[in-house]
Amino acid sequence: MSQPSDNRLRFKLYKEMLRIRIVEETIAGYYGEQEMRCPVHLSIGQEAAEAGACAALEQRDYVLSGHRSHGHYLAKGGNLKAMMAEIYGKATGCAGGKGGSMHLVDLDAGFLGAAPIVGSTIPIAAGVAFAAQMRNEDRVVMVFLGDGATETGVFFESINFASLKNLPIVFLVENNFYSVYSPMNVRQKGDHRIVDIARAHGMEAHQADGNDLECVHQLCTQAVTKARGGGGPSLLELITYRWREHCGPGYDNDIGYRTEAEFLSWKERDPVAAYERKLIANGVGTQPEIDRIAKDLKLEVEEAVSFAKQSPWPDLDTLSTQVYAN
Amino acid sequence: MDRQLKFSEAILEATDQAMGRDPSVYIVGLGVPDPKGIFGTTLGLMKKYGAARVQDMPLSENAMTGVALGSALVGMRPIITHQRVDFALVAMEQMVNQAAKWHYMFGGKAKVPMVVRMIIGRGWGQGPQHSQSLQAWFAHVPGLKVVMPTTAHDAKGLLAAAIEDNNPVIFIEHRWLHNISDTVPEEYYTVPLGKARTMCEGSDVTIVGTSYMALESLRAAKLLGEAGISAEVIDLRTIRPWDVETVLTSVRKTGRLVVADTAGVAFGVSAEIVATVLEHEFASVKAAPIRIGLPDHPCPTSPALANSYYPRAGRIVLEVRRMMGKEPITDALPLTSDQKLDIPDASFTGPF
Ligand SMILES: Cc1ncc(C[n+]2csc(CCOP(=O)(O)OP(=O)(O)O)c2C)c(N)n1
Ligand SMILES: [Mg+2]
């Protein structure tokens, strides 16, 4: 991205990333009111990976995710109001209140669903890619997973199958070094384990800085282009860091599983601030322009919160419906 | 001796004492040594017994259940913990095909003394994949034992007994019990598996409760008592093998049976109990038995829906009155407008 004509893309990427940040910060801000009565896994700190990856996809492409899915849903174009309402348990939510934060869905945006049983959406995503391939459709699937999910059996089995069948899928691993409060060294060995697993199965794999928005976007674009052209699956491991507690709105650097210093060192590498600096330094944007974007986004998100709060509760009749499809 | 301990602390004490008594006991599970220590049930164990016997693990429940099983075959006594029943489902194969069968299929030559702890979530939007009560699945499998303690006293004694047992024991805790206190003796003791406990005696109706629903049954019995109906409440404590004799004896006396289970009614533990009682005591039964449990659909996340998903004491009262031909009441426990039904007590502010 060196042409001035790419500046529009740069702004689009930045805005997408900042939007996730603002949505998540807003959720964190309101959570204490105890009106969002479901667990939330925020992705503050990991926005570059999420925005950069989804920007490589077309609307017709599919995304699936796990428990920490807000950013993936938003970056893929998921409806913000429907997401907020879902977190508030309202009838206007994307799943009618049945799912909550851990079960987002927006079919129009190609966000097929998120489910919080770790690892479980990996083979499902492979199945979606399998169908696209069978029907000769021009669709690529991207599945988001964490470092912890790469320890599940289905991860290995899905990698093997996707590689065997040359499926049009990208396995997007956001490695934030933790599975809840368990650090890497009690779960995995080796710094290249995750990419090596994919490579051992004959799959192209790359490890990259997940906080570098343009780098993420470039890598993902290559992987998606390859998959679209029949070149098969890839795995991308993006190194990043979750700022907030594993689940919930607060910080948990004080409880003993990681240090404040470690957190602060990652905060230094804030993907949002870093890209902002880059935009300004390269003359792509000015501070007032950036401030205006942030202001507009905040308005949009506050509006979504109001929408969610004012929305009606789901009708009790829906409690027992939709167990089976017609 | 009247020391009060929370259910979670009782689990911790049982584990601690079992590990102290028997060097072959070890515990493994996601987050076991972490700062939250499985809702407090494993806090401090790592410091006391070291990293070899108190282990975190990769996010690999299926393999790790096999690992626990393998170590049990050659003399270890593993406890593997899961923070939700739902997460343990990926290890179903190891539990059902393997752990449950090895003793039988090798003609008694293999032994699998392992405990699998799992927790039923409820409230605060736990939803469809963090709240399932699947005791009937496990109880359906010969070779597995299934335990569901209700009180802190029994949590300690039953966990100790489960660890001593030479078979795979599925030990299911209800998240809403963890903070409830009870008198718990300091010394090591076991509560035998397969024995129910009569929580209160009565003559009009037998209410058999499992886990958290035993507490709701007790609340219902109190309300019924105020209305002149004498209910006997039995805390089943062990789901398999269950205490048929205690339940039959009670029904012989009361002639009426209600079973309140934390799980779905369809194909569930309550069905097994009702069927067994009718098979043996048809002649003593004065009214059609009633099963109280979850409705026949998944758990929704929205509190507006989930509030109507879980039956509570008021519902038990209602059903008992109906069974006894008393005039109907709309709800024995009417809600105040600001009451939150998706938390166990006011101190709970989410998210898990
Ligand atoms: C099968 C299963 N086991 C355990 C859990 C509990 N759990 C929820 S999220 C999580 C950590 C996942 O770590 P990772 O994949 O690295 O994602 P991150 O939270 O870091 O985004 C765990 C263990 C679960 N949801 N499903
Ligand atoms: Mg992680």
mmCIF file of C-alpha atoms in Angstrom, chain A residues 31 34 36-41 89-90 96-100 102-103 115-118 120 148-149 151-152 179-182 186-187 245 247-248 255-257 313-316 318-320 323, chain B residues 30-31 34-36 56-61 83 86-87 90 123-130 295-306 308-309 340-343 348-352:
data_model
loop_
_atom_site.group_PDB
_atom_site.id
_atom_site.type_symbol
_atom_site.label_atom_id
_atom_site.label_comp_id
_atom_site.label_asym_id
_atom_site.label_seq_id
_atom_site.Cartn_x
_atom_site.Cartn_y
_atom_site.Cartn_z
ATOM 1 C CA TYR A 31 -21.557 -3.438 31.835
ATOM 2 C CA GLN A 34 -25.854 -4.962 35.201
ATOM 3 C CA MET A 36 -26.135 -6.768 29.989
ATOM 4 C CA ARG A 37 -26.827 -10.017 31.774
ATOM 5 C CA CYS A 38 -24.559 -12.373 29.923
ATOM 6 C CA PRO A 39 -20.824 -13.053 29.896
ATOM 7 C CA VAL A 40 -18.866 -10.817 27.499
ATOM 8 C CA HIS A 41 -15.384 -11.542 26.140
ATOM 9 C CA GLY A 89 -31.158 -9.887 25.736
ATOM 10 C CA LYS A 90 -33.745 -8.068 23.656
ATOM 11 C CA GLY A 96 -33.811 -12.762 19.335
ATOM 12 C CA GLY A 97 -32.228 -12.865 22.787
ATOM 13 C CA LYS A 98 -31.689 -16.601 22.695
ATOM 14 C CA GLY A 99 -27.938 -16.409 22.253
ATOM 15 C CA GLY A 100 -26.366 -13.376 23.910
ATOM 16 C CA MET A 102 -21.385 -15.630 22.941
ATOM 17 C CA HIS A 103 -23.741 -16.540 20.093
ATOM 18 C CA ALA A 115 -20.192 -20.560 19.555
ATOM 19 C CA PRO A 116 -18.159 -20.559 22.757
ATOM 20 C CA ILE A 117 -17.294 -24.221 23.107
ATOM 21 C CA VAL A 118 -13.641 -23.748 22.291
ATOM 22 C CA SER A 120 -16.062 -26.409 17.980
ATOM 23 C CA GLY A 148 -6.031 -22.220 23.240
ATOM 24 C CA ALA A 149 -8.231 -23.592 20.510
ATOM 25 C CA GLU A 151 -4.874 -27.488 21.521
ATOM 26 C CA THR A 152 -8.181 -29.155 20.756
ATOM 27 C CA SER A 179 -6.290 -19.307 27.618
ATOM 28 C CA VAL A 180 -8.294 -17.697 30.409
ATOM 29 C CA TYR A 181 -5.553 -17.389 33.067
ATOM 30 C CA SER A 182 -3.344 -20.168 31.753
ATOM 31 C CA VAL A 186 1.591 -24.840 30.786
ATOM 32 C CA ARG A 187 -0.157 -25.629 27.519
ATOM 33 C CA GLU A 245 -9.944 -9.641 31.797
ATOM 34 C CA CYS A 247 -14.393 -12.441 30.535
ATOM 35 C CA GLY A 248 -16.039 -9.269 31.726
ATOM 36 C CA ILE A 255 -4.919 -11.244 40.276
ATOM 37 C CA GLY A 256 -1.595 -12.891 39.651
ATOM 38 C CA TYR A 257 -1.548 -14.700 36.317
ATOM 39 C CA TRP A 313 -37.913 -8.045 25.776
ATOM 40 C CA PRO A 314 -38.474 -11.146 23.697
ATOM 41 C CA ASP A 315 -42.009 -12.470 23.813
ATOM 42 C CA LEU A 316 -42.353 -15.365 26.222
ATOM 43 C CA THR A 318 -40.489 -17.564 21.767
ATOM 44 C CA LEU A 319 -39.055 -19.443 24.728
ATOM 45 C CA SER A 320 -40.062 -22.809 23.344
ATOM 46 C CA VAL A 323 -36.127 -26.041 18.691
ATOM 47 C CA LEU B 30 -8.142 -26.093 32.878
ATOM 48 C CA GLY B 31 -7.368 -23.383 35.377
ATOM 49 C CA ASP B 34 -4.955 -20.306 38.374
ATOM 50 C CA PRO B 35 -5.782 -17.401 40.701
ATOM 51 C CA LYS B 36 -9.495 -18.174 40.688
ATOM 52 C CA ASP B 56 -3.191 -27.049 34.531
ATOM 53 C CA MET B 57 -3.552 -28.592 31.102
ATOM 54 C CA PRO B 58 -3.821 -27.850 27.406
ATOM 55 C CA LEU B 59 -7.310 -27.083 26.133
ATOM 56 C CA SER B 60 -7.639 -30.769 25.259
ATOM 57 C CA GLU B 61 -10.398 -32.252 27.379
ATOM 58 C CA GLN B 83 -15.707 -25.656 34.629
ATOM 59 C CA ASP B 86 -20.894 -28.545 28.507
ATOM 60 C CA PHE B 87 -17.099 -28.467 28.084
ATOM 61 C CA VAL B 90 -15.892 -33.252 24.023
ATOM 62 C CA GLY B 123 -28.103 -17.590 35.322
ATOM 63 C CA TRP B 124 -26.441 -14.432 34.066
ATOM 64 C CA GLY B 125 -26.975 -15.478 30.486
ATOM 65 C CA GLN B 126 -25.154 -18.786 30.633
ATOM 66 C CA GLY B 127 -27.417 -19.769 27.800
ATOM 67 C CA PRO B 128 -27.560 -22.854 25.611
ATOM 68 C CA GLN B 129 -23.920 -23.947 25.907
ATOM 69 C CA HIS B 130 -22.938 -23.119 29.487
ATOM 70 C CA PRO B 295 -38.860 -27.724 29.775
ATOM 71 C CA ASP B 296 -38.194 -29.467 26.512
ATOM 72 C CA HIS B 297 -36.011 -26.887 24.795
ATOM 73 C CA PRO B 298 -32.524 -25.426 25.221
ATOM 74 C CA CYS B 299 -31.780 -22.719 27.763
ATOM 75 C CA PRO B 300 -32.147 -19.207 26.347
ATOM 76 C CA THR B 301 -29.710 -16.445 27.230
ATOM 77 C CA SER B 302 -31.953 -13.407 27.702
ATOM 78 C CA PRO B 303 -33.010 -13.067 31.347
ATOM 79 C CA ALA B 304 -36.516 -12.282 30.146
ATOM 80 C CA LEU B 305 -36.711 -15.802 28.748
ATOM 81 C CA ALA B 306 -34.434 -17.647 31.162
ATOM 82 C CA SER B 308 -39.305 -18.685 32.880
ATOM 83 C CA TYR B 309 -37.024 -21.569 32.057
ATOM 84 C CA LYS B 340 -33.572 -10.773 39.779
ATOM 85 C CA LEU B 341 -34.046 -14.431 39.029
ATOM 86 C CA ASP B 342 -30.830 -15.000 37.113
ATOM 87 C CA ILE B 343 -28.477 -14.819 40.090
ATOM 88 C CA PHE B 348 -23.394 -12.263 42.415
ATOM 89 C CA THR B 349 -22.669 -9.654 39.740
ATOM 90 C CA GLY B 350 -21.604 -11.863 36.855
ATOM 91 C CA PRO B 351 -20.261 -12.941 34.594
ATOM 92 C CA PHE B 352 -19.721 -16.574 35.610
#
